[in-house]
PDB file of N, CA and C in Angstrom:
ATOM      1  N   UNK A1351      94.846 114.625 104.703  1.00 86.00           N
ATOM      2  CA  UNK A1351      94.981 115.701 103.758  1.00 86.00           C
ATOM      3  C   UNK A1351      96.129 116.637 104.153  1.00 86.00           C
ATOM      4  N   UNK A1352      96.144 117.108 105.401  1.00 94.00           N
ATOM      5  CA  UNK A1352      97.165 118.065 105.812  1.00 94.00           C
ATOM      6  C   UNK A1352      98.476 117.414 106.224  1.00 94.00           C
ATOM      7  N   UNK A1353      98.439 116.263 106.878  1.00 93.00           N
ATOM      8  CA  UNK A1353      99.696 115.667 107.335  1.00 93.00           C
ATOM      9  C   UNK A1353     100.200 114.558 106.420  1.00 93.00           C
ATOM     10  N   UNK A1354      99.398 114.115 105.477  1.00 92.00           N
ATOM     11  CA  UNK A1354      99.807 113.018 104.620  1.00 92.00           C
ATOM     12  C   UNK A1354      99.411 111.685 105.214  1.00 92.00           C
ATOM     13  N   UNK A1355      99.608 110.641 104.443  1.00 92.00           N
ATOM     14  CA  UNK A1355      99.120 109.319 104.852  1.00 92.00           C
ATOM     15  C   UNK A1355      99.989 108.650 105.908  1.00 92.00           C
ATOM     16  N   UNK A1356     101.251 109.026 106.018  1.00 94.00           N
ATOM     17  CA  UNK A1356     102.142 108.349 106.955  1.00 94.00           C
ATOM     18  C   UNK A1356     103.195 109.329 107.479  1.00 94.00           C
ATOM     19  N   UNK A1357     102.833 110.178 108.444  1.00 96.00           N
ATOM     20  CA  UNK A1357     103.774 111.201 108.895  1.00 96.00           C
ATOM     21  C   UNK A1357     104.985 110.655 109.651  1.00 96.00           C
ATOM     22  N   UNK A1358     104.834 109.518 110.296  1.00 97.00           N
ATOM     23  CA  UNK A1358     105.952 108.915 111.022  1.00 97.00           C
ATOM     24  C   UNK A1358     106.362 107.637 110.307  1.00 97.00           C
ATOM     25  N   UNK A1359     107.617 107.575 109.931  1.00 96.00           N
ATOM     26  CA  UNK A1359     108.141 106.429 109.180  1.00 96.00           C
ATOM     27  C   UNK A1359     109.417 105.940 109.841  1.00 96.00           C
ATOM     28  N   UNK A1360     109.786 104.715 109.532  1.00 96.00           N
ATOM     29  CA  UNK A1360     111.059 104.171 110.001  1.00 96.00           C
ATOM     30  C   UNK A1360     112.106 104.358 108.914  1.00 96.00           C
ATOM     31  N   UNK A1361     113.273 104.854 109.297  1.00 95.00           N
ATOM     32  CA  UNK A1361     114.355 105.014 108.330  1.00 95.00           C
ATOM     33  C   UNK A1361     115.072 103.669 108.132  1.00 95.00           C
ATOM     34  N   UNK A1362     116.139 103.660 107.377  1.00 95.00           N
ATOM     35  CA  UNK A1362     116.866 102.423 107.080  1.00 95.00           C
ATOM     36  C   UNK A1362     117.486 101.785 108.312  1.00 95.00           C
ATOM     37  N   UNK A1363     117.692 102.580 109.359  1.00 96.00           N
ATOM     38  CA  UNK A1363     118.248 102.064 110.609  1.00 96.00           C
ATOM     39  C   UNK A1363     117.167 101.631 111.588  1.00 96.00           C
ATOM     40  N   UNK A1364     115.896 101.692 111.167  1.00 96.00           N
ATOM     41  CA  UNK A1364     114.786 101.297 112.027  1.00 96.00           C
ATOM     42  C   UNK A1364     114.393 102.346 113.040  1.00 96.00           C
ATOM     43  N   UNK A1365     114.840 103.588 112.848  1.00 97.00           N
ATOM     44  CA  UNK A1365     114.495 104.672 113.766  1.00 97.00           C
ATOM     45  C   UNK A1365     113.410 105.540 113.149  1.00 97.00           C
ATOM     46  N   UNK A1366     112.568 106.080 114.022  1.00 97.00           N
ATOM     47  CA  UNK A1366     111.439 106.873 113.553  1.00 97.00           C
ATOM     48  C   UNK A1366     111.908 108.242 113.053  1.00 97.00           C
ATOM     49  N   UNK A1367     111.306 108.680 111.953  1.00 98.00           N
ATOM     50  CA  UNK A1367     111.488 110.019 111.418  1.00 98.00           C
ATOM     51  C   UNK A1367     110.103 110.559 111.089  1.00 98.00           C
ATOM     52  N   UNK A1368     110.024 111.854 110.867  1.00 98.00           N
ATOM     53  CA  UNK A1368     108.751 112.469 110.519  1.00 98.00           C
ATOM     54  C   UNK A1368     108.863 113.154 109.175  1.00 98.00           C
ATOM     55  N   UNK A1369     107.813 113.015 108.371  1.00 97.00           N
ATOM     56  CA  UNK A1369     107.754 113.711 107.094  1.00 97.00           C
ATOM     57  C   UNK A1369     106.324 114.165 106.855  1.00 97.00           C
ATOM     58  N   UNK A1370     106.168 115.410 106.490  1.00 97.00           N
ATOM     59  CA  UNK A1370     104.850 115.968 106.218  1.00 97.00           C
ATOM     60  C   UNK A1370     104.692 116.117 104.709  1.00 97.00           C
ATOM     61  N   UNK A1371     103.962 115.196 104.115  1.00 96.00           N
ATOM     62  CA  UNK A1371     103.735 115.189 102.673  1.00 96.00           C
ATOM     63  C   UNK A1371     102.224 115.244 102.450  1.00 96.00           C
ATOM     64  N   UNK A1372     101.676 116.458 102.427  1.00 96.00           N
ATOM     65  CA  UNK A1372     100.219 116.621 102.352  1.00 96.00           C
ATOM     66  C   UNK A1372      99.669 116.434 100.940  1.00 96.00           C
ATOM     67  N   UNK A1373      98.365 116.493 100.862  1.00 96.00           N
ATOM     68  CA  UNK A1373      97.661 116.531  99.577  1.00 96.00           C
ATOM     69  C   UNK A1373      96.785 117.786  99.612  1.00 96.00           C
ATOM     70  N   UNK A1374      97.384 118.923  99.217  1.00 96.00           N
ATOM     71  CA  UNK A1374      96.702 120.204  99.333  1.00 96.00           C
ATOM     72  C   UNK A1374      96.592 120.890  97.971  1.00 96.00           C
ATOM     73  N   UNK A1375      95.361 121.152  97.534  1.00 95.00           N
ATOM     74  CA  UNK A1375      95.199 121.903  96.291  1.00 95.00           C
ATOM     75  C   UNK A1375      95.560 123.370  96.515  1.00 95.00           C
ATOM     76  N   UNK A1376      95.942 124.035  95.446  1.00 94.00           N
ATOM     77  CA  UNK A1376      96.358 125.436  95.530  1.00 94.00           C
ATOM     78  C   UNK A1376      95.264 126.331  96.098  1.00 94.00           C
ATOM     79  N   UNK A1377      93.980 126.004  95.837  1.00 92.00           N
ATOM     80  CA  UNK A1377      92.905 126.872  96.307  1.00 92.00           C
ATOM     81  C   UNK A1377      92.823 126.936  97.825  1.00 92.00           C
ATOM     82  N   UNK A1378      93.434 125.980  98.549  1.00 92.00           N
ATOM     83  CA  UNK A1378      93.477 126.105 100.006  1.00 92.00           C
ATOM     84  C   UNK A1378      94.435 127.222 100.429  1.00 92.00           C
ATOM     85  N   UNK A1379      95.395 127.512  99.589  1.00 94.00           N
ATOM     86  CA  UNK A1379      96.331 128.607  99.847  1.00 94.00           C
ATOM     87  C   UNK A1379      95.778 129.938  99.349  1.00 94.00           C
ATOM     88  N   UNK A1380      95.112 129.885  98.183  1.00 89.00           N
ATOM     89  CA  UNK A1380      94.623 131.099  97.556  1.00 89.00           C
ATOM     90  C   UNK A1380      93.527 130.714  96.558  1.00 89.00           C
ATOM     91  N   UNK A1381      92.347 131.286  96.713  1.00 78.00           N
ATOM     92  CA  UNK A1381      91.233 130.982  95.808  1.00 78.00           C
ATOM     93  C   UNK A1381      90.815 132.258  95.096  1.00 78.00           C
ATOM     94  N   UNK A1382      91.501 132.545  94.001  1.00 74.00           N
ATOM     95  CA  UNK A1382      91.248 133.790  93.280  1.00 74.00           C
ATOM     96  C   UNK A1382      89.867 133.821  92.647  1.00 74.00           C
ATOM     97  N   UNK A1383      89.332 132.653  92.264  1.00 75.00           N
ATOM     98  CA  UNK A1383      87.987 132.611  91.682  1.00 75.00           C
ATOM     99  C   UNK A1383      86.938 133.076  92.680  1.00 75.00           C
ATOM    100  N   UNK A1384      87.176 132.807  93.954  1.00 72.00           N
ATOM    101  CA  UNK A1384      86.250 133.232  94.994  1.00 72.00           C
ATOM    102  C   UNK A1384      86.633 134.604  95.560  1.00 72.00           C
ATOM    103  N   UNK A1385      87.686 135.189  95.011  1.00 75.00           N
ATOM    104  CA  UNK A1385      88.121 136.498  95.485  1.00 75.00           C
ATOM    105  C   UNK A1385      88.888 136.445  96.790  1.00 75.00           C
ATOM    106  N   UNK A1386      89.418 135.284  97.125  1.00 74.00           N
ATOM    107  CA  UNK A1386      90.133 135.128  98.388  1.00 74.00           C
ATOM    108  C   UNK A1386      91.635 135.062  98.137  1.00 74.00           C
ATOM    109  N   UNK A1387      92.304 136.184  98.382  1.00 83.00           N
ATOM    110  CA  UNK A1387      93.759 136.182  98.284  1.00 83.00           C
ATOM    111  C   UNK A1387      94.315 135.442  99.480  1.00 83.00           C
ATOM    112  N   UNK A1388      95.362 134.695  99.247  1.00 89.00           N
ATOM    113  CA  UNK A1388      95.950 133.910 100.320  1.00 89.00           C
ATOM    114  C   UNK A1388      96.854 134.717 101.223  1.00 89.00           C
ATOM    115  N   UNK A1389      97.155 134.137 102.372  1.00 94.00           N
ATOM    116  CA  UNK A1389      98.134 134.739 103.280  1.00 94.00           C
ATOM    117  C   UNK A1389      99.520 134.429 102.745  1.00 94.00           C
ATOM    118  N   UNK A1390     100.441 135.336 103.010  1.00 95.00           N
ATOM    119  CA  UNK A1390     101.806 135.186 102.527  1.00 95.00           C
ATOM    120  C   UNK A1390     102.803 135.395 103.662  1.00 95.00           C
ATOM    121  N   UNK A1391     103.948 134.721 103.538  1.00 96.00           N
ATOM    122  CA  UNK A1391     105.015 134.928 104.513  1.00 96.00           C
ATOM    123  C   UNK A1391     105.841 136.149 104.118  1.00 96.00           C
ATOM    124  N   UNK A1392     106.887 136.438 104.860  1.00 96.00           N
ATOM    125  CA  UNK A1392     107.716 137.624 104.610  1.00 96.00           C
ATOM    126  C   UNK A1392     108.419 137.578 103.252  1.00 96.00           C
ATOM    127  N   UNK A1393     108.569 136.384 102.691  1.00 96.00           N
ATOM    128  CA  UNK A1393     109.212 136.227 101.383  1.00 96.00           C
ATOM    129  C   UNK A1393     108.213 136.227 100.234  1.00 96.00           C
ATOM    130  N   UNK A1394     106.922 136.406 100.542  1.00 95.00           N
ATOM    131  CA  UNK A1394     105.890 136.444  99.506  1.00 95.00           C
ATOM    132  C   UNK A1394     105.331 135.097  99.113  1.00 95.00           C
ATOM    133  N   UNK A1395     105.715 134.022  99.823  1.00 96.00           N
ATOM    134  CA  UNK A1395     105.200 132.685  99.533  1.00 96.00           C
ATOM    135  C   UNK A1395     103.828 132.491 100.164  1.00 96.00           C
ATOM    136  N   UNK A1396     102.944 131.806  99.453  1.00 96.00           N
ATOM    137  CA  UNK A1396     101.636 131.481 100.013  1.00 96.00           C
ATOM    138  C   UNK A1396     101.804 130.544 101.196  1.00 96.00           C
ATOM    139  N   UNK A1397     100.993 130.767 102.243  1.00 97.00           N
ATOM    140  CA  UNK A1397     101.065 129.923 103.435  1.00 97.00           C
ATOM    141  C   UNK A1397      99.676 129.481 103.864  1.00 97.00           C
ATOM    142  N   UNK A1398      99.644 128.354 104.529  1.00 97.00           N
ATOM    143  CA  UNK A1398      98.444 127.872 105.196  1.00 97.00           C
ATOM    144  C   UNK A1398      98.906 127.197 106.485  1.00 97.00           C
ATOM    145  N   UNK A1399      98.124 127.352 107.562  1.00 97.00           N
ATOM    146  CA  UNK A1399      98.514 126.824 108.870  1.00 97.00           C
ATOM    147  C   UNK A1399      97.403 125.979 109.471  1.00 97.00           C
ATOM    148  N   UNK A1400      97.802 125.085 110.353  1.00 97.00           N
ATOM    149  CA  UNK A1400      96.860 124.250 111.109  1.00 97.00           C
ATOM    150  C   UNK A1400      97.551 123.788 112.386  1.00 97.00           C
ATOM    151  N   UNK A1401      96.789 123.234 113.296  1.00 97.00           N
ATOM    152  CA  UNK A1401      97.344 122.718 114.551  1.00 97.00           C
ATOM    153  C   UNK A1401      97.495 121.201 114.451  1.00 97.00           C
ATOM    154  N   UNK A1402      98.715 120.734 114.611  1.00 97.00           N
ATOM    155  CA  UNK A1402      99.010 119.310 114.636  1.00 97.00           C
ATOM    156  C   UNK A1402      98.756 118.792 116.045  1.00 97.00           C
ATOM    157  N   UNK A1403      97.998 117.729 116.166  1.00 95.00           N
ATOM    158  CA  UNK A1403      97.650 117.144 117.460  1.00 95.00           C
ATOM    159  C   UNK A1403      97.001 118.180 118.380  1.00 95.00           C
ATOM    160  N   UNK A1404      96.294 119.151 117.795  1.00 95.00           N
ATOM    161  CA  UNK A1404      95.610 120.229 118.515  1.00 95.00           C
ATOM    162  C   UNK A1404      96.549 121.021 119.411  1.00 95.00           C
ATOM    163  N   UNK A1405      97.851 121.007 119.088  1.00 96.00           N
ATOM    164  CA  UNK A1405      98.820 121.634 119.964  1.00 96.00           C
ATOM    165  C   UNK A1405      99.925 122.386 119.236  1.00 96.00           C
ATOM    166  N   UNK A1406     100.471 121.816 118.180  1.00 98.00           N
ATOM    167  CA  UNK A1406     101.649 122.376 117.507  1.00 98.00           C
ATOM    168  C   UNK A1406     101.216 123.096 116.233  1.00 98.00           C
ATOM    169  N   UNK A1407     101.498 124.397 116.145  1.00 98.00           N
ATOM    170  CA  UNK A1407     101.164 125.159 114.949  1.00 98.00           C
ATOM    171  C   UNK A1407     102.103 124.766 113.813  1.00 98.00           C
ATOM    172  N   UNK A1408     101.514 124.327 112.694  1.00 98.00           N
ATOM    173  CA  UNK A1408     102.282 123.958 111.507  1.00 98.00           C
ATOM    174  C   UNK A1408     101.921 124.931 110.396  1.00 98.00           C
ATOM    175  N   UNK A1409     102.929 125.496 109.760  1.00 98.00           N
ATOM    176  CA  UNK A1409     102.713 126.404 108.637  1.00 98.00           C
ATOM    177  C   UNK A1409     103.427 125.857 107.412  1.00 98.00           C
ATOM    178  N   UNK A1410     102.659 125.659 106.339  1.00 98.00           N
ATOM    179  CA  UNK A1410     103.214 125.230 105.067  1.00 98.00           C
ATOM    180  C   UNK A1410     103.515 126.470 104.234  1.00 98.00           C
ATOM    181  N   UNK A1411     104.742 126.571 103.750  1.00 98.00           N
ATOM    182  CA  UNK A1411     105.184 127.661 102.894  1.00 98.00           C
ATOM    183  C   UNK A1411     105.272 127.104 101.474  1.00 98.00           C
ATOM    184  N   UNK A1412     104.337 127.527 100.630  1.00 97.00           N
ATOM    185  CA  UNK A1412     104.250 127.002  99.267  1.00 97.00           C
ATOM    186  C   UNK A1412     105.120 127.850  98.346  1.00 97.00           C
ATOM    187  N   UNK A1413     106.420 127.576  98.333  1.00 95.00           N
ATOM    188  CA  UNK A1413     107.342 128.337  97.496  1.00 95.00           C
ATOM    189  C   UNK A1413     107.152 128.021  96.020  1.00 95.00           C
ATOM    190  N   UNK A1414     106.489 126.908  95.722  1.00 95.00           N
ATOM    191  CA  UNK A1414     106.256 126.499  94.336  1.00 95.00           C
ATOM    192  C   UNK A1414     105.056 127.204  93.715  1.00 95.00           C
ATOM    193  N   UNK A1415     104.112 127.631  94.546  1.00 93.00           N
ATOM    194  CA  UNK A1415     102.893 128.261  94.047  1.00 93.00           C
ATOM    195  C   UNK A1415     102.008 127.313  93.272  1.00 93.00           C
ATOM    196  N   UNK A1416     102.031 126.028  93.648  1.00 95.00           N
ATOM    197  CA  UNK A1416     101.260 125.000  92.950  1.00 95.00           C
ATOM    198  C   UNK A1416     100.512 124.136  93.964  1.00 95.00           C
ATOM    199  N   UNK A1417      99.710 123.197  93.438  1.00 96.00           N
ATOM    200  CA  UNK A1417      99.136 122.168  94.299  1.00 96.00           C
ATOM    201  C   UNK A1417     100.276 121.426  94.990  1.00 96.00           C
ATOM    202  N   UNK A1418     100.028 120.990  96.211  1.00 96.00           N
ATOM    203  CA  UNK A1418     101.014 120.170  96.917  1.00 96.00           C
ATOM    204  C   UNK A1418     100.442 118.760  97.068  1.00 96.00           C
ATOM    205  N   UNK A1419     100.518 118.001  96.005  1.00 95.00           N
ATOM    206  CA  UNK A1419     100.070 116.610  96.023  1.00 95.00           C
ATOM    207  C   UNK A1419     101.308 115.724  96.018  1.00 95.00           C
ATOM    208  N   UNK A1420     101.564 115.070  97.143  1.00 90.00           N
ATOM    209  CA  UNK A1420     102.720 114.176  97.273  1.00 90.00           C
ATOM    210  C   UNK A1420     104.051 114.866  96.964  1.00 90.00           C
ATOM    211  N   UNK A1421     104.168 116.129  97.347  1.00 95.00           N
ATOM    212  CA  UNK A1421     105.418 116.871  97.180  1.00 95.00           C
ATOM    213  C   UNK A1421     106.173 116.813  98.509  1.00 95.00           C
ATOM    214  N   UNK A1422     107.399 116.331  98.457  1.00 95.00           N
ATOM    215  CA  UNK A1422     108.216 116.248  99.670  1.00 95.00           C
ATOM    216  C   UNK A1422     108.751 117.631 100.028  1.00 95.00           C
ATOM    217  N   UNK A1423     108.844 117.947 101.303  1.00 97.00           N
ATOM    218  CA  UNK A1423     109.392 119.231 101.734  1.00 97.00           C
ATOM    219  C   UNK A1423     110.861 119.375 101.364  1.00 97.00           C
ATOM    220  N   UNK A1424     111.270 120.625 101.176  1.00 98.00           N
ATOM    221  CA  UNK A1424     112.688 120.935 100.964  1.00 98.00           C
ATOM    222  C   UNK A1424     113.389 121.107 102.308  1.00 98.00           C
ATOM    223  N   UNK A1425     112.644 121.669 103.291  1.00 98.00           N
ATOM    224  CA  UNK A1425     113.240 121.918 104.606  1.00 98.00           C
ATOM    225  C   UNK A1425     112.158 122.177 105.651  1.00 98.00           C
ATOM    226  N   UNK A1426     112.600 122.144 106.906  1.00 98.00           N
ATOM    227  CA  UNK A1426     111.743 122.417 108.054  1.00 98.00           C
ATOM    228  C   UNK A1426     112.484 123.354 109.010  1.00 98.00           C
ATOM    229  N   UNK A1427     111.716 124.138 109.748  1.00 98.00           N
ATOM    230  CA  UNK A1427     112.244 124.854 110.912  1.00 98.00           C
ATOM    231  C   UNK A1427     111.294 124.517 112.061  1.00 98.00           C
ATOM    232  N   UNK A1428     111.815 123.810 113.055  1.00 98.00           N
ATOM    233  CA  UNK A1428     111.030 123.417 114.223  1.00 98.00           C
ATOM    234  C   UNK A1428     111.409 124.370 115.360  1.00 98.00           C
ATOM    235  N   UNK A1429     110.422 125.097 115.864  1.00 98.00           N
ATOM    236  CA  UNK A1429     110.660 126.042 116.952  1.00 98.00           C
ATOM    237  C   UNK A1429     110.196 125.414 118.253  1.00 98.00           C
ATOM    238  N   UNK A1430     111.090 125.404 119.218  1.00 98.00           N
ATOM    239  CA  UNK A1430     110.806 124.803 120.519  1.00 98.00           C
ATOM    240  C   UNK A1430     110.195 125.849 121.461  1.00 98.00           C
ATOM    241  N   UNK A1431     109.576 125.400 122.522  1.00 97.00           N
ATOM    242  CA  UNK A1431     108.924 126.322 123.455  1.00 97.00           C
ATOM    243  C   UNK A1431     109.924 127.219 124.175  1.00 97.00           C
ATOM    244  N   UNK A1432     111.201 126.837 124.212  1.00 97.00           N
ATOM    245  CA  UNK A1432     112.216 127.688 124.836  1.00 97.00           C
ATOM    246  C   UNK A1432     112.783 128.725 123.864  1.00 97.00           C
ATOM    247  N   UNK A1433     112.251 128.751 122.621  1.00 97.00           N
ATOM    248  CA  UNK A1433     112.687 129.718 121.629  1.00 97.00           C
ATOM    249  C   UNK A1433     113.790 129.224 120.704  1.00 97.00           C
ATOM    250  N   UNK A1434     114.404 128.108 121.018  1.00 98.00           N
ATOM    251  CA  UNK A1434     115.440 127.566 120.145  1.00 98.00           C
ATOM    252  C   UNK A1434     114.796 126.964 118.896  1.00 98.00           C
ATOM    253  N   UNK A1435     115.596 126.794 117.853  1.00 98.00           N
ATOM    254  CA  UNK A1435     115.081 126.219 116.619  1.00 98.00           C
ATOM    255  C   UNK A1435     115.960 125.061 116.159  1.00 98.00           C
ATOM    256  N   UNK A1436     115.315 124.139 115.460  1.00 98.00           N
ATOM    257  CA  UNK A1436     116.001 123.036 114.806  1.00 98.00           C
ATOM    258  C   UNK A1436     115.741 123.199 113.319  1.00 98.00           C
ATOM    259  N   UNK A1437     116.803 123.426 112.547  1.00 98.00           N
ATOM    260  CA  UNK A1437     116.660 123.583 111.106  1.00 98.00           C
ATOM    261  C   UNK A1437     117.034 122.275 110.431  1.00 98.00           C
ATOM    262  N   UNK A1438     116.147 121.814 109.555  1.00 98.00           N
ATOM    263  CA  UNK A1438     116.328 120.523 108.903  1.00 98.00           C
ATOM    264  C   UNK A1438     116.282 120.728 107.393  1.00 98.00           C
ATOM    265  N   UNK A1439     117.311 120.269 106.690  1.00 98.00           N
ATOM    266  CA  UNK A1439     117.307 120.262 105.230  1.00 98.00           C
ATOM    267  C   UNK A1439     116.850 118.886 104.775  1.00 98.00           C
ATOM    268  N   UNK A1440     115.954 118.845 103.801  1.00 97.00           N
ATOM    269  CA  UNK A1440     115.495 117.571 103.279  1.00 97.00           C
ATOM    270  C   UNK A1440     114.074 117.253 103.686  1.00 97.00           C
ATOM    271  N   UNK A1441     113.618 116.082 103.266  1.00 96.00           N
ATOM    272  CA  UNK A1441     112.216 115.705 103.384  1.00 96.00           C
ATOM    273  C   UNK A1441     111.795 115.167 104.749  1.00 96.00           C
ATOM    274  N   UNK A1442     112.748 114.741 105.581  1.00 97.00           N
ATOM    275  CA  UNK A1442     112.398 114.095 106.849  1.00 97.00           C
ATOM    276  C   UNK A1442     113.023 114.779 108.053  1.00 97.00           C
ATOM    277  N   UNK A1443     112.248 114.855 109.113  1.00 98.00           N
ATOM    278  CA  UNK A1443     112.733 115.367 110.395  1.00 98.00           C
ATOM    279  C   UNK A1443     113.390 114.200 111.131  1.00 98.00           C
ATOM    280  N   UNK A1444     114.633 114.372 111.599  1.00 98.00           N
ATOM    281  CA  UNK A1444     115.348 113.263 112.222  1.00 98.00           C
ATOM    282  C   UNK A1444     114.740 112.801 113.540  1.00 98.00           C
ATOM    283  N   UNK A1445     115.220 111.648 113.964  1.00 98.00           N
ATOM    284  CA  UNK A1445     114.640 110.884 115.068  1.00 98.00           C
ATOM    285  C   UNK A1445     114.388 111.688 116.335  1.00 98.00           C
ATOM    286  N   UNK A1446     115.409 112.333 116.888  1.00 97.00           N
ATOM    287  CA  UNK A1446     115.243 113.012 118.181  1.00 97.00           C
ATOM    288  C   UNK A1446     114.127 114.055 118.136  1.00 97.00           C
ATOM    289  N   UNK A1447     114.116 114.868 117.087  1.00 98.00           N
ATOM    290  CA  UNK A1447     113.091 115.904 116.965  1.00 98.00           C
ATOM    291  C   UNK A1447     111.734 115.282 116.645  1.00 98.00           C
ATOM    292  N   UNK A1448     111.710 114.247 115.819  1.00 98.00           N
ATOM    293  CA  UNK A1448     110.453 113.566 115.486  1.00 98.00           C
ATOM    294  C   UNK A1448     109.792 112.998 116.736  1.00 98.00           C
ATOM    295  N   UNK A1449     110.580 112.441 117.615  1.00 97.00           N
ATOM    296  CA  UNK A1449     110.032 111.885 118.865  1.00 97.00           C
ATOM    297  C   UNK A1449     109.479 112.995 119.749  1.00 97.00           C
ATOM    298  N   UNK A1450     110.179 114.131 119.828  1.00 97.00           N
ATOM    299  CA  UNK A1450     109.670 115.257 120.607  1.00 97.00           C
ATOM    300  C   UNK A1450     108.331 115.738 120.054  1.00 97.00           C
ATOM    301  N   UNK A1451     108.212 115.811 118.736  1.00 98.00           N
ATOM    302  CA  UNK A1451     106.951 116.216 118.122  1.00 98.00           C
ATOM    303  C   UNK A1451     105.867 115.211 118.448  1.00 98.00           C
ATOM    304  N   UNK A1452     106.174 113.944 118.275  1.00 97.00           N
ATOM    305  CA  UNK A1452     105.182 112.876 118.501  1.00 97.00           C
ATOM    306  C   UNK A1452     104.687 112.867 119.940  1.00 97.00           C
ATOM    307  N   UNK A1453     105.585 113.149 120.885  1.00 96.00           N
ATOM    308  CA  UNK A1453     105.220 113.137 122.306  1.00 96.00           C
ATOM    309  C   UNK A1453     104.786 114.509 122.821  1.00 96.00           C
ATOM    310  N   UNK A1454     104.758 115.518 121.918  1.00 95.00           N
ATOM    311  CA  UNK A1454     104.380 116.888 122.284  1.00 95.00           C
ATOM    312  C   UNK A1454     105.288 117.457 123.372  1.00 95.00           C
ATOM    313  N   UNK A1455     106.582 117.189 123.247  1.00 94.00           N
ATOM    314  CA  UNK A1455     107.538 117.618 124.256  1.00 94.00           C
ATOM    315  C   UNK A1455     108.273 118.887 123.824  1.00 94.00           C
ATOM    316  N   UNK A1456     107.780 120.029 124.261  1.00 97.00           N
ATOM    317  CA  UNK A1456     108.483 121.280 124.079  1.00 97.00           C
ATOM    318  C   UNK A1456     108.519 121.838 122.669  1.00 97.00           C
ATOM    319  N   UNK A1457     107.589 121.424 121.811  1.00 98.00           N
ATOM    320  CA  UNK A1457     107.574 121.912 120.433  1.00 98.00           C
ATOM    321  C   UNK A1457     106.473 122.959 120.284  1.00 98.00           C
ATOM    322  N   UNK A1458     106.859 124.149 119.858  1.00 98.00           N
ATOM    323  CA  UNK A1458     105.917 125.257 119.677  1.00 98.00           C
ATOM    324  C   UNK A1458     105.304 125.251 118.280  1.00 98.00           C
ATOM    325  N   UNK A1459     106.177 125.143 117.250  1.00 98.00           N
ATOM    326  CA  UNK A1459     105.681 125.235 115.876  1.00 98.00           C
ATOM    327  C   UNK A1459     106.629 124.550 114.903  1.00 98.00           C
ATOM    328  N   UNK A1460     106.088 124.280 113.703  1.00 98.00           N
ATOM    329  CA  UNK A1460     106.872 123.698 112.619  1.00 98.00           C
ATOM    330  C   UNK A1460     106.578 124.501 111.366  1.00 98.00           C
ATOM    331  N   UNK A1461     107.609 125.021 110.728  1.00 98.00           N
ATOM    332  CA  UNK A1461     107.471 125.672 109.431  1.00 98.00           C
ATOM    333  C   UNK A1461     108.031 124.714 108.394  1.00 98.00           C
ATOM    334  N   UNK A1462     107.225 124.441 107.365  1.00 98.00           N
ATOM    335  CA  UNK A1462     107.597 123.471 106.337  1.00 98.00           C
ATOM    336  C   UNK A1462     107.679 124.198 105.008  1.00 98.00           C
ATOM    337  N   UNK A1463     108.797 124.026 104.304  1.00 98.00           N
ATOM    338  CA  UNK A1463     109.033 124.725 103.043  1.00 98.00           C
ATOM    339  C   UNK A1463     109.042 123.734 101.895  1.00 98.00           C
ATOM    340  N   UNK A1464     108.212 124.021 100.870  1.00 96.00           N
ATOM    341  CA  UNK A1464     108.103 123.159  99.684  1.00 96.00           C
ATOM    342  C   UNK A1464     108.666 123.870  98.476  1.00 96.00           C
TER     343      UNK A1464
END
């Protein structure tokens, strides 16, 4: 549900990449019928967070304000434990960073923008 059916894929060159394509209904971000306003980022986008592999904080930024069913990300910001960031445009995180995430090597958090 949160990470999608296949977070690690092989690209055309046979190298691993990562893509987070969840199946999340809007009510997980904000359930107005239940009186639960959602959390928002500094830009006013609805957000929801979880721990990937019980270690890496992942925050989905729902810029669309809709259900996220099979919606590919527009971009990622991967924050490393040393404070540096890797900014990725597009639906997939490239090989080097994907491997670091998979091996839990120095990755603090991932912000995903839809």
